[in-house]
Structure formats: C-alpha cells, structure tokens
Amino acid sequence: MSEAIDASSIMRTLRGELDGISTSVQTQEASTVIEVGDGIAHVAGLRSAMSGELLEFTSSATGRSVYGLAQNLDEDEVGAVLFGDVDSIKEGDQVTTTGRVMDIPVGRNMLGRVVNPLGDPIDGKGPIITSQRRPIEFKAPGIIDRQPVNEPVQTGLVAIDAMVPIGRGQRELIIGDRKTGKTAIAIDTIINQRNTDIVCIYVAIGQKASTVASIRETLEHHGVMDKTIIVSATAADSAPLQYIAPMAGAAIGEYFMYNDEKGHPADATHPGGHVLIVFDDLSKQAVAYRQMSLTLHRPPGREAYPGDIFYLHSRLLERAVKMSDANGGGSMTALPIIETQEGDVSAYIPTNVISITDGQIYLQSNLFFQGQRPAVDVGISVSRVGGAAQLKSMKQVAGTLRLDLASYREKQAFSQFGSDLDETTQYQLNHGAHTMELLKQKRYASLDVADQVIAIFASKENYLDDLDLADVVEFRDGLAEFMKTRHPNTRSRVVEGKISDDLAEKLRSCIAEYKEQFLRKHHKDDSEDAGGQGGDEVQSFRDA
C-alpha cells in the first residue's frame, strides 16, 4: 500500500533535502565606470564599498582585470585610484567590489628580490612563491603591546653612532637638501647590518630606475642583498603606486616582525624578527598623494597638500615599533628621508615628519661641500630615545663630544677676527679640528662600534692632536686594524660595558704603541720623499 502524500510528508522531505545542501554565499556589487582620467576612475553606485577596499575593473578592450583602491565614498559614486594597466579602462567598463581591503603577498621568499608596491617581482628572476598576504594599511600596536627602545642599531658611522644613536624600534628622520648624502647614510646603515639579525627593506619612491638598479648592485657587491628587499615605485610609475609604496614596504616588514623564522606568530616562546626599513623619500610620496587628492577633487590645504597628509605619515611611521617580550620582542626601525629646499625645515612636510619621528639627522649642504662627509650637523641633529640603546662605553667616551664640537665652532667663528689667541683657545681649535676630521668617513667604509669607541677614546686622550689633519683618518683606520689583529681581547672588552680604569690604562698603552709605529712609518716615508727630491735636485744641477 502506497504512503499517502500530504503536506507534512512533503515538508519533511524538503527539510531533509535542504539540510543536505551546503553552500556559501558570496555577495559582490557590480557597477560601471562613469568617468576615467589621470589614473582616477569614478564609479556609479557601489553603496556597499568600504574605504580602502580593492575594486576589480574589467577592461572591455582587453578583457583583463585592473585593480583599484576605493578612496572617495560619495553619496552617488565612488572615486577610485587605479593600479596597473590604467589606460585599458574606459567609460562603461564593469566594476565589482571584492569585499577585502588592499593587501599584498609577503614572506621570506621575497628576500634578495626587487618588487613593485603590489608585491610583484620586477627583477626578472621569476615569480615569488608566498603563502601569506598582509593589508597595506594596518593598525599600529598599542602602548601595552610595546616596550621602550633598548637595543642599538649600529650605522657604522662615527658621527651618528656617537652623537645621534639609533635604537631598534626607533623612527629617525634623515633630512637635508638634494645631493647632501641622505641616501648614502641609509645605504651604509643597511650594509652595516651584514652580520646582524636585522632584515633590511629599502623603499624607493619616485627615484630613477637606474638609481634603484645601482643601489641593488651596491648591496649585492657588499653581500647584503640576500637579506634585503627593495620595493620600487620609480618616477615612471603612477602616483597611486608611489603613494602605496611605503605602506607596502611596512606590510612586508611587519611579516618579519610579527612572525618568527618559521612563520609562526610571534609570542614569548617564538621571538619576532628585527627589521630596518628606509623610506626614500617621503617628500615624493607626499607629492604623489597631493596629485591623487587633487584629481579626486579633495579640498587643498597648506601648500596645496590635502588636510590628512599629516595623518598619512603618522599612520605609516607609528607602525615602526619595538614589541614587548610577550609579543615576541620583534622590532621595526624606520629611517624616513625628507628632502628640503634650500635648508628650509619649516616647510609643511618637513615640520610634519619632524614632529612624528623620534629625532632627526640633519645634513648641511655647506658641510658637504667643505668635504665634511657624512655632512651631519651635530648641533641640530638629535635622537630623543636612542640614548637608552647606546653602548655604555660609547656613552662614556662620547658624552662631551657634542659640547666639544659646539665649543670648537664658536671659537672658530671668533678666531676669524683675531690672530692673538691664548693657549686654551688654540688647544680647543686644534682639538676640535682633529675631532671633526675623525668624524669623516668614505662611503661603504663603516667602522665596527668597538673601533669607534677606541678612536673617540684616543681623540679624548689627545693622541690625535699632534698629527697632521690629513693623517687623522688613516690613523683611525690603522688603529682599528691594529687592535683587531694585535689586541683582540682588549678590543672585545670595550663593548661589554663601561671602560674601567684598568681597561683605560690598557687602551692608552695600545694606542701609544700604535702611534709610535705610525709616526715611525710616516717619518720614514717623509724621509724617502725628501731624499728623492734631493736626488732630483742634484741631478738637475749636474745637467745644468
């Protein structure tokens, strides 16, 4: 006998069938482009779009997808900036929301590579296989999740490590006019991380492609490219790409800071990594953001920059942080670079970034042209938090260095108006001139921090004052080599803590021993030169 079909049995059957179906619903809102130009697209509708959401544009000409970033959320339309093949998008092309904020691929496989701000490789070495992605905009950790700066980042440059020390997790601005050696300081600092556990990221914003290629070659030559990632948005790239480049670099750096070596999230048992990131330079990013904002019809503010330009840079630089031990103790140290016009640090962007960062290294063009390189003006350069991370021995020997140089500059200006100087003034002028000479360094000639401490100690103890100024740098570099080969134990004791009376006495005897050798060698060289000249004179007399 067949079962009677009634309403309840039908409902039972339907419920059973529906329970067996497993589906996921994905909603996408679609619309069309109503206006496009200058890398900016205006899209009708898209009421569900989020600020900073990734939008997918489909080109009717090529059929390919071009991605954009939702910026202006107006009542009837959305203003978006386009990345990639901008010219292929035309009026009437389809646009869909993706439901996710813009993110880029990140991972250890990026080390040694050059990528664009979208995370795609541009060095011709094939694709980069990564399994993780990070949003380009990310909220900086709160105060509870951080700890104070307490570990140093050594640049290898005496003028900076002694007087403007940088700590892990610090944001130290490098500021100066064009062609004063700002990038040189950043590259030297990256090269000096050759034997440390710091991963380096160099973000090139609005540079020439040839400059980026040259920097990559330099890093390869000095053996640090395998622990460095270059994010490049060249001058030929669109303003939106130059705008997101620093955020993309920060996202890549955060992967190393928030994860351990095996990719596990950092915590008390999985230590996070350490990152040094250089933004070269944020002036060009500000210009790119201004261009974007003006084409999006946002109201211009001071110097035609949009009102939120300060917020843009503070959002970016707050991501540089020293994490607490409970969060893995990782760090990201930022070296933003700002270019000034005729030394004007009171312009809008320089004052903004100075107020955000933890100090600035100020480079003077007149010092640069006088041959004082790196051209650091130690009078107005400052590090607000780096002193806590400085080695105790360095703090001990370099404590009065800034005052000595300030006194020297004051006396130098005064001495131009009088020739009769007392002994104290003559000593300060001579000592100051030799100290300034000690701070000179060629490119890629970084000094280990132990050698820096010993060199400053030698200067403080007046071992340099009777040398010719031209011989000071040679003496400093020779002393470093002498201590490394002949007195390695004494050299290693210098970085262990404060210099005790016993160690100071030992250093004095080592420096005196080297100085005797140095003077003997130079006296011999001078004698040979004089002998050669005398012989020539005799020969010319005979010929006559």
PDB file of N, CA, C and O in Angstrom, residues 208-252:
ATOM      1  N   LYS A 208      64.792  57.390 -10.018  1.00  0.00           N
ATOM      2  CA  LYS A 208      65.036  56.873 -11.371  1.00  0.00           C
ATOM      3  C   LYS A 208      65.275  55.372 -11.280  1.00  0.00           C
ATOM      4  O   LYS A 208      65.879  54.890 -10.311  1.00  0.00           O
ATOM      5  N   ALA A 209      64.833  54.638 -12.286  1.00  0.00           N
ATOM      6  CA  ALA A 209      65.034  53.185 -12.297  1.00  0.00           C
ATOM      7  C   ALA A 209      66.522  52.847 -12.276  1.00  0.00           C
ATOM      8  O   ALA A 209      66.939  51.857 -11.666  1.00  0.00           O
ATOM      9  N   SER A 210      67.337  53.684 -12.940  1.00  0.00           N
ATOM     10  CA  SER A 210      68.787  53.435 -12.972  1.00  0.00           C
ATOM     11  C   SER A 210      69.389  53.580 -11.576  1.00  0.00           C
ATOM     12  O   SER A 210      70.321  52.851 -11.206  1.00  0.00           O
ATOM     13  N   THR A 211      68.857  54.518 -10.762  1.00  0.00           N
ATOM     14  CA  THR A 211      69.340  54.700  -9.382  1.00  0.00           C
ATOM     15  C   THR A 211      69.036  53.465  -8.545  1.00  0.00           C
ATOM     16  O   THR A 211      69.885  52.996  -7.786  1.00  0.00           O
ATOM     17  N   VAL A 212      67.816  52.931  -8.694  1.00  0.00           N
ATOM     18  CA  VAL A 212      67.424  51.734  -7.943  1.00  0.00           C
ATOM     19  C   VAL A 212      68.306  50.552  -8.350  1.00  0.00           C
ATOM     20  O   VAL A 212      68.754  49.774  -7.495  1.00  0.00           O
ATOM     21  N   ALA A 213      68.578  50.419  -9.657  1.00  0.00           N
ATOM     22  CA  ALA A 213      69.440  49.333 -10.146  1.00  0.00           C
ATOM     23  C   ALA A 213      70.849  49.465  -9.576  1.00  0.00           C
ATOM     24  O   ALA A 213      71.480  48.470  -9.192  1.00  0.00           O
ATOM     25  N   SER A 214      71.336  50.696  -9.489  1.00  0.00           N
ATOM     26  CA  SER A 214      72.673  50.944  -8.943  1.00  0.00           C
ATOM     27  C   SER A 214      72.735  50.575  -7.462  1.00  0.00           C
ATOM     28  O   SER A 214      73.716  49.977  -6.999  1.00  0.00           O
ATOM     29  N   ILE A 215      71.676  50.911  -6.709  1.00  0.00           N
ATOM     30  CA  ILE A 215      71.633  50.577  -5.277  1.00  0.00           C
ATOM     31  C   ILE A 215      71.594  49.064  -5.084  1.00  0.00           C
ATOM     32  O   ILE A 215      72.285  48.515  -4.228  1.00  0.00           O
ATOM     33  N   ARG A 216      70.806  48.383  -5.931  1.00  0.00           N
ATOM     34  CA  ARG A 216      70.742  46.918  -5.843  1.00  0.00           C
ATOM     35  C   ARG A 216      72.105  46.298  -6.099  1.00  0.00           C
ATOM     36  O   ARG A 216      72.541  45.381  -5.393  1.00  0.00           O
ATOM     37  N   GLU A 217      72.813  46.827  -7.094  1.00  0.00           N
ATOM     38  CA  GLU A 217      74.151  46.315  -7.422  1.00  0.00           C
ATOM     39  C   GLU A 217      75.123  46.544  -6.265  1.00  0.00           C
ATOM     40  O   GLU A 217      75.923  45.671  -5.920  1.00  0.00           O
ATOM     41  N   THR A 218      75.023  47.719  -5.633  1.00  0.00           N
ATOM     42  CA  THR A 218      75.881  48.042  -4.489  1.00  0.00           C
ATOM     43  C   THR A 218      75.633  47.072  -3.338  1.00  0.00           C
ATOM     44  O   THR A 218      76.575  46.558  -2.725  1.00  0.00           O
ATOM     45  N   LEU A 219      74.362  46.814  -3.038  1.00  0.00           N
ATOM     46  CA  LEU A 219      74.021  45.905  -1.942  1.00  0.00           C
ATOM     47  C   LEU A 219      74.487  44.482  -2.238  1.00  0.00           C
ATOM     48  O   LEU A 219      74.946  43.774  -1.338  1.00  0.00           O
ATOM     49  N   GLU A 220      74.379  44.074  -3.500  1.00  0.00           N
ATOM     50  CA  GLU A 220      74.874  42.744  -3.892  1.00  0.00           C
ATOM     51  C   GLU A 220      76.384  42.658  -3.730  1.00  0.00           C
ATOM     52  O   GLU A 220      76.915  41.665  -3.228  1.00  0.00           O
ATOM     53  N   HIS A 221      77.064  43.722  -4.164  1.00  0.00           N
ATOM     54  CA  HIS A 221      78.531  43.763  -4.099  1.00  0.00           C
ATOM     55  C   HIS A 221      79.025  43.635  -2.654  1.00  0.00           C
ATOM     56  O   HIS A 221      80.063  43.033  -2.396  1.00  0.00           O
ATOM     57  N   HIS A 222      78.263  44.217  -1.710  1.00  0.00           N
ATOM     58  CA  HIS A 222      78.678  44.189  -0.302  1.00  0.00           C
ATOM     59  C   HIS A 222      78.044  43.033   0.476  1.00  0.00           C
ATOM     60  O   HIS A 222      78.153  42.971   1.705  1.00  0.00           O
ATOM     61  N   GLY A 223      77.376  42.136  -0.235  1.00  0.00           N
ATOM     62  CA  GLY A 223      76.903  40.897   0.388  1.00  0.00           C
ATOM     63  C   GLY A 223      75.709  41.036   1.309  1.00  0.00           C
ATOM     64  O   GLY A 223      75.533  40.210   2.209  1.00  0.00           O
ATOM     65  N   VAL A 224      74.871  42.073   1.120  1.00  0.00           N
ATOM     66  CA  VAL A 224      73.692  42.212   1.988  1.00  0.00           C
ATOM     67  C   VAL A 224      72.369  42.073   1.232  1.00  0.00           C
ATOM     68  O   VAL A 224      71.313  42.111   1.837  1.00  0.00           O
ATOM     69  N   MET A 225      72.444  41.885  -0.096  1.00  0.00           N
ATOM     70  CA  MET A 225      71.203  41.822  -0.875  1.00  0.00           C
ATOM     71  C   MET A 225      70.375  40.593  -0.501  1.00  0.00           C
ATOM     72  O   MET A 225      69.139  40.625  -0.575  1.00  0.00           O
ATOM     73  N   ASP A 226      71.030  39.527  -0.036  1.00  0.00           N
ATOM     74  CA  ASP A 226      70.282  38.310   0.290  1.00  0.00           C
ATOM     75  C   ASP A 226      69.435  38.464   1.560  1.00  0.00           C
ATOM     76  O   ASP A 226      68.613  37.603   1.861  1.00  0.00           O
ATOM     77  N   LYS A 227      69.647  39.547   2.311  1.00  0.00           N
ATOM     78  CA  LYS A 227      68.791  39.799   3.476  1.00  0.00           C
ATOM     79  C   LYS A 227      68.058  41.135   3.331  1.00  0.00           C
ATOM     80  O   LYS A 227      67.627  41.729   4.312  1.00  0.00           O
ATOM     81  N   THR A 228      67.950  41.598   2.074  1.00  0.00           N
ATOM     82  CA  THR A 228      67.314  42.886   1.795  1.00  0.00           C
ATOM     83  C   THR A 228      66.199  42.697   0.767  1.00  0.00           C
ATOM     84  O   THR A 228      66.287  41.848  -0.102  1.00  0.00           O
ATOM     85  N   ILE A 229      65.144  43.500   0.908  1.00  0.00           N
ATOM     86  CA  ILE A 229      64.063  43.542  -0.085  1.00  0.00           C
ATOM     87  C   ILE A 229      63.963  44.985  -0.575  1.00  0.00           C
ATOM     88  O   ILE A 229      63.946  45.911   0.246  1.00  0.00           O
ATOM     89  N   ILE A 230      63.935  45.174  -1.879  1.00  0.00           N
ATOM     90  CA  ILE A 230      63.768  46.523  -2.433  1.00  0.00           C
ATOM     91  C   ILE A 230      62.350  46.643  -2.977  1.00  0.00           C
ATOM     92  O   ILE A 230      61.915  45.822  -3.795  1.00  0.00           O
ATOM     93  N   VAL A 231      61.610  47.639  -2.487  1.00  0.00           N
ATOM     94  CA  VAL A 231      60.275  47.947  -3.006  1.00  0.00           C
ATOM     95  C   VAL A 231      60.428  49.204  -3.855  1.00  0.00           C
ATOM     96  O   VAL A 231      60.820  50.253  -3.342  1.00  0.00           O
ATOM     97  N   SER A 232      60.158  49.094  -5.141  1.00  0.00           N
ATOM     98  CA  SER A 232      60.464  50.195  -6.059  1.00  0.00           C
ATOM     99  C   SER A 232      59.220  50.725  -6.760  1.00  0.00           C
ATOM    100  O   SER A 232      58.525  49.985  -7.453  1.00  0.00           O
ATOM    101  N   ALA A 233      58.950  52.018  -6.547  1.00  0.00           N
ATOM    102  CA  ALA A 233      57.942  52.737  -7.340  1.00  0.00           C
ATOM    103  C   ALA A 233      58.686  53.897  -7.974  1.00  0.00           C
ATOM    104  O   ALA A 233      58.895  54.926  -7.336  1.00  0.00           O
ATOM    105  N   THR A 234      59.147  53.712  -9.184  1.00  0.00           N
ATOM    106  CA  THR A 234      60.024  54.699  -9.822  1.00  0.00           C
ATOM    107  C   THR A 234      59.236  55.930 -10.276  1.00  0.00           C
ATOM    108  O   THR A 234      58.010  55.953 -10.236  1.00  0.00           O
ATOM    109  N   ALA A 235      59.971  56.931 -10.747  1.00  0.00           N
ATOM    110  CA  ALA A 235      59.352  58.173 -11.223  1.00  0.00           C
ATOM    111  C   ALA A 235      58.425  57.904 -12.403  1.00  0.00           C
ATOM    112  O   ALA A 235      57.493  58.682 -12.657  1.00  0.00           O
ATOM    113  N   ALA A 236      58.661  56.794 -13.131  1.00  0.00           N
ATOM    114  CA  ALA A 236      57.820  56.460 -14.292  1.00  0.00           C
ATOM    115  C   ALA A 236      56.492  55.840 -13.868  1.00  0.00           C
ATOM    116  O   ALA A 236      55.556  55.765 -14.659  1.00  0.00           O
ATOM    117  N   ASP A 237      56.393  55.383 -12.610  1.00  0.00           N
ATOM    118  CA  ASP A 237      55.161  54.756 -12.127  1.00  0.00           C
ATOM    119  C   ASP A 237      54.118  55.822 -11.792  1.00  0.00           C
ATOM    120  O   ASP A 237      54.444  56.982 -11.546  1.00  0.00           O
ATOM    121  N   SER A 238      52.862  55.380 -11.730  1.00  0.00           N
ATOM    122  CA  SER A 238      51.762  56.316 -11.473  1.00  0.00           C
ATOM    123  C   SER A 238      51.793  56.798 -10.021  1.00  0.00           C
ATOM    124  O   SER A 238      52.396  56.166  -9.141  1.00  0.00           O
ATOM    125  N   ALA A 239      51.104  57.912  -9.773  1.00  0.00           N
ATOM    126  CA  ALA A 239      51.040  58.481  -8.424  1.00  0.00           C
ATOM    127  C   ALA A 239      50.456  57.500  -7.403  1.00  0.00           C
ATOM    128  O   ALA A 239      50.990  57.394  -6.293  1.00  0.00           O
ATOM    129  N   PRO A 240      49.387  56.737  -7.735  1.00  0.00           N
ATOM    130  CA  PRO A 240      48.862  55.777  -6.756  1.00  0.00           C
ATOM    131  C   PRO A 240      49.903  54.731  -6.319  1.00  0.00           C
ATOM    132  O   PRO A 240      49.950  54.360  -5.150  1.00  0.00           O
ATOM    133  N   LEU A 241      50.739  54.268  -7.259  1.00  0.00           N
ATOM    134  CA  LEU A 241      51.771  53.286  -6.897  1.00  0.00           C
ATOM    135  C   LEU A 241      52.811  53.916  -5.978  1.00  0.00           C
ATOM    136  O   LEU A 241      53.280  53.277  -5.029  1.00  0.00           O
ATOM    137  N   GLN A 242      53.193  55.183  -6.267  1.00  0.00           N
ATOM    138  CA  GLN A 242      54.151  55.858  -5.391  1.00  0.00           C
ATOM    139  C   GLN A 242      53.536  56.110  -4.017  1.00  0.00           C
ATOM    140  O   GLN A 242      54.229  56.070  -2.998  1.00  0.00           O
ATOM    141  N   TYR A 243      52.240  56.336  -3.986  1.00  0.00           N
ATOM    142  CA  TYR A 243      51.537  56.581  -2.715  1.00  0.00           C
ATOM    143  C   TYR A 243      51.524  55.337  -1.838  1.00  0.00           C
ATOM    144  O   TYR A 243      51.740  55.424  -0.620  1.00  0.00           O
ATOM    145  N   ILE A 244      51.264  54.152  -2.417  1.00  0.00           N
ATOM    146  CA  ILE A 244      51.154  52.949  -1.571  1.00  0.00           C
ATOM    147  C   ILE A 244      52.506  52.287  -1.307  1.00  0.00           C
ATOM    148  O   ILE A 244      52.589  51.387  -0.465  1.00  0.00           O
ATOM    149  N   ALA A 245      53.581  52.721  -1.994  1.00  0.00           N
ATOM    150  CA  ALA A 245      54.881  52.045  -1.844  1.00  0.00           C
ATOM    151  C   ALA A 245      55.363  51.968  -0.395  1.00  0.00           C
ATOM    152  O   ALA A 245      55.750  50.885   0.065  1.00  0.00           O
ATOM    153  N   PRO A 246      55.361  53.079   0.397  1.00  0.00           N
ATOM    154  CA  PRO A 246      55.837  52.963   1.783  1.00  0.00           C
ATOM    155  C   PRO A 246      54.975  52.030   2.628  1.00  0.00           C
ATOM    156  O   PRO A 246      55.500  51.283   3.456  1.00  0.00           O
ATOM    157  N   MET A 247      53.639  52.070   2.402  1.00  0.00           N
ATOM    158  CA  MET A 247      52.760  51.175   3.165  1.00  0.00           C
ATOM    159  C   MET A 247      53.020  49.715   2.796  1.00  0.00           C
ATOM    160  O   MET A 247      52.994  48.839   3.651  1.00  0.00           O
ATOM    161  N   ALA A 248      53.294  49.467   1.516  1.00  0.00           N
ATOM    162  CA  ALA A 248      53.613  48.099   1.082  1.00  0.00           C
ATOM    163  C   ALA A 248      54.909  47.629   1.745  1.00  0.00           C
ATOM    164  O   ALA A 248      55.001  46.488   2.218  1.00  0.00           O
ATOM    165  N   GLY A 249      55.917  48.515   1.787  1.00  0.00           N
ATOM    166  CA  GLY A 249      57.184  48.170   2.457  1.00  0.00           C
ATOM    167  C   GLY A 249      56.969  47.863   3.924  1.00  0.00           C
ATOM    168  O   GLY A 249      57.531  46.896   4.464  1.00  0.00           O
ATOM    169  N   ALA A 250      56.118  48.671   4.596  1.00  0.00           N
ATOM    170  CA  ALA A 250      55.831  48.441   6.017  1.00  0.00           C
ATOM    171  C   ALA A 250      55.112  47.106   6.212  1.00  0.00           C
ATOM    172  O   ALA A 250      55.382  46.379   7.176  1.00  0.00           O
ATOM    173  N   ALA A 251      54.206  46.755   5.295  1.00  0.00           N
ATOM    174  CA  ALA A 251      53.474  45.480   5.390  1.00  0.00           C
ATOM    175  C   ALA A 251      54.437  44.297   5.275  1.00  0.00           C
ATOM    176  O   ALA A 251      54.329  43.318   6.017  1.00  0.00           O
ATOM    177  N   ILE A 252      55.404  44.411   4.335  1.00  0.00           N
ATOM    178  CA  ILE A 252      56.397  43.337   4.171  1.00  0.00           C
ATOM    179  C   ILE A 252      57.247  43.227   5.447  1.00  0.00           C
ATOM    180  O   ILE A 252      57.534  42.133   5.933  1.00  0.00           O
TER     181      ILE A 252
END
